[in-house]
Amino acid sequence: MGNIVAVVGRPNVGKSTFFNRLIQRREAIVDAVSGVTRDRHYGKSDWNGKEFSLIDTGGYVKGSDDIFEEEIDKQVLLAIEEADAIIFMVDVESGVTGMDEEVANILRRVEKPVFLAVNKVDNNARAQDAVEFYSLGLGDYYTIASINGSGTGDLLDALVEALPDVDEEEEAEALPRFAVVGRPNAGKSSFINALIGEERYIVTDIAGTTRDSIDTRYNRFGFEFNLVDTAGIRRKSKVKEDLEFYSVMRSVRAIEHCDVCLLVLDATRGFDGQVQNIFWLAERNRKGVVILVNKWDLVEKDNKTAKDFEKHIRNEIAPFTDVPIVFISVLNKQRIYKAIETAVEVYKNRTKRIKTSVLNEVLLPIIESNEPPAYKGKYVKIKYIMQLPTPQPQFAFFCNLPQYVKEPYKRFLENQLRDHFDFHGVPISVYMRKK
């Protein structure tokens, strides 16, 4: 399973600046989506070849130093519970504050790696001032400056060394995991109850009834997998309660650790911004996706309604439009088993392996007749293709000048892969490699 790192500390010590700096190390796929609010609290980063997820707890502690101690305790304890390692950030300008000591008291009792990062150290005088943070009793500290990245390398070296290695074999042997995700009150728990035929989950009209991500083993109709019900994910401005923020955090973790996301949306609300955020979160993690339009029985329909609704969704999720969309009604049990059958197909597509000989036989003639555009008078020749041995579909195209192959042509190659081999519902990664 992936590693999660929580950045904790009181307000205004520079957690978000540090967070943004690490997220910017990621590939530009994030740029494809504008206004993804959750990117401010959640993102993926990697260092020395080890990937991890970063959770920024910033913005959820209201006010300043007069915050109730129990609120700080609640926030930090919940972050600690979910994370594999913790970065505790303090500010050299303010020195050791009462709130820092409060957080340190909790962290000293934790049996997980804790890294004390003293921020805003951008000159020698401040580096000497940082000595007072030894008084927190957390051992050595790392002096950093989030604003320009100074010192972050040493901190990250120590961090990734302390993170447990991901056991890919163990993950491969486990049952497939299907996460049921979406906004609050979209019908996620009702969907699972309808599938398993019993009231396993509490269902109310109150948003946020489900707090945890809960696994259910499902083995009917010849399918066997784990269904994960998650708390609803909603906008930062709507997340008032610390507990609800960590429900969102657990949902994010459920998405990371699943194989297929069943994205349930309320047809009466439409495919709004927050549903799109969840979709892009799943896509960015390279998970299979099935979009389930629930409460379809409540929509006034004519013979074009479903077609128009589907067209709108595909416009919003472009360029990754090869995603199954199933219109369901959990209340009337309409097409709920069709939803599961579709998810199983997507899972099979995600784990599909294509022989290298077949890939080259099918795609090389197409590439020869549609070569990459010349760049600065240089011509790119693609000679060989192979699928990489990764849990999701990734393909390497070996050529003489990989740096001259631009995004439009990579999309052309992805579309050819989709046209000739069924990858319905699964993101594909295309890499150009030096021959």
Coordinates of C-alpha atoms in Angstrom, one line a residue, residues 180 183-211 214 229-230 294-295 330-331:
V180 CA -17.6 3.5 -3.8
R183 CA -20.2 13.5 -2.5
P184 CA -22.2 13.1 0.7
N185 CA -25.8 11.9 0.2
A186 CA -25.3 10.6 -3.3
G187 CA -26.5 7.1 -2.2
K188 CA -23.2 5.3 -1.7
S189 CA -24.2 3.3 1.4
S190 CA -27.6 2.6 0.0
F191 CA -26.0 1.2 -3.1
I192 CA -23.9 -1.3 -1.1
N193 CA -26.9 -2.2 1.1
A194 CA -28.9 -2.9 -2.1
L195 CA -26.1 -5.1 -3.5
I196 CA -25.5 -7.2 -0.4
G197 CA -29.2 -7.4 0.4
E198 CA -28.9 -6.3 4.0
E199 CA -28.8 -3.0 5.9
R200 CA -25.1 -3.2 6.6
Y201 CA -24.7 0.6 6.7
I202 CA -26.6 3.3 8.4
V203 CA -28.4 5.4 5.9
T204 CA -29.9 8.8 6.8
D205 CA -30.7 12.1 5.0
I206 CA -28.0 13.8 7.0
A207 CA -24.8 14.3 5.0
G208 CA -21.8 12.7 6.6
T209 CA -23.5 9.7 8.3
T210 CA -20.7 7.5 7.0
R211 CA -17.4 8.5 8.8
I214 CA -15.5 0.2 5.5
D229 CA -17.9 2.4 1.3
T230 CA -16.3 5.8 1.9
N294 CA -27.9 7.5 -9.2
K295 CA -31.5 8.7 -8.5
V330 CA -30.6 2.3 -5.9
L331 CA -34.1 2.8 -4.5

